[in-house]
Amino acid sequence: MGLLTALAGGAGGELGRQAWTGLGELVRRPFRRGGAVGPEGSAPEGSAPGGSASEGSGEAELAMLARDPGDAAAARALSVALHRRAAADAEFEERLRRWDEAARRISLTGGDVHNSISGGTFSAPVIQGRDFTGTTFETSSADG
């Protein structure tokens, strides 16, 4: 649920926005149950009471969380709707699993770095920052 509320609230920058958009596109895909597709992409007859086009798809819950990203109950409702739909629709389950794997790789933090050093004596370079990759450092020996 934390991932859903974070993405709904705009975390993760452009990648987070794309992930949230991707979830919306996934939820709006036609609902399939056992290979059958209901009218207008709805759940097939008998699978969701009421028969509205988006009932059981997660669309209403997605819209609710988008309106109030901090609403834990809305996030929980969306999570439950996604799990129910995945249990009834194998294709949706696979697509949701792939979406979830990709979304979890997005850094949801703002990227702020707060490093500090105090006290002591440092005889080598001190590097402060975040997300260092492929970086090498060479230092000369103190003797030489």
PDB file of C-alpha atoms in Angstrom, residues 11 14 16 62 65 70 72 95 101 115 120:
ATOM      1  CA  ALA A  11       6.822  10.282  -5.519  1.00  0.00           C
ATOM      2  CA  GLU A  14       8.902  11.280 -13.821  1.00  0.00           C
ATOM      3  CA  GLY A  16       6.846   7.492 -10.595  1.00  0.00           C
ATOM      4  CA  LEU A  62      -7.725   4.013  -8.427  1.00  0.00           C
ATOM      5  CA  LEU A  65      -6.694   7.190  -4.337  1.00  0.00           C
ATOM      6  CA  GLY A  70      -2.790  10.191   1.603  1.00  0.00           C
ATOM      7  CA  ALA A  72      -4.823   4.841   3.650  1.00  0.00           C
ATOM      8  CA  ARG A  95       0.782  -7.847 -16.006  1.00  0.00           C
ATOM      9  CA  GLU A 101       8.412  -5.420 -10.077  1.00  0.00           C
ATOM     10  CA  ASN A 115      25.959  14.166   5.091  1.00  0.00           C
ATOM     11  CA  GLY A 120      38.588  13.541  14.286  1.00  0.00           C
TER      12      GLY A 120
END
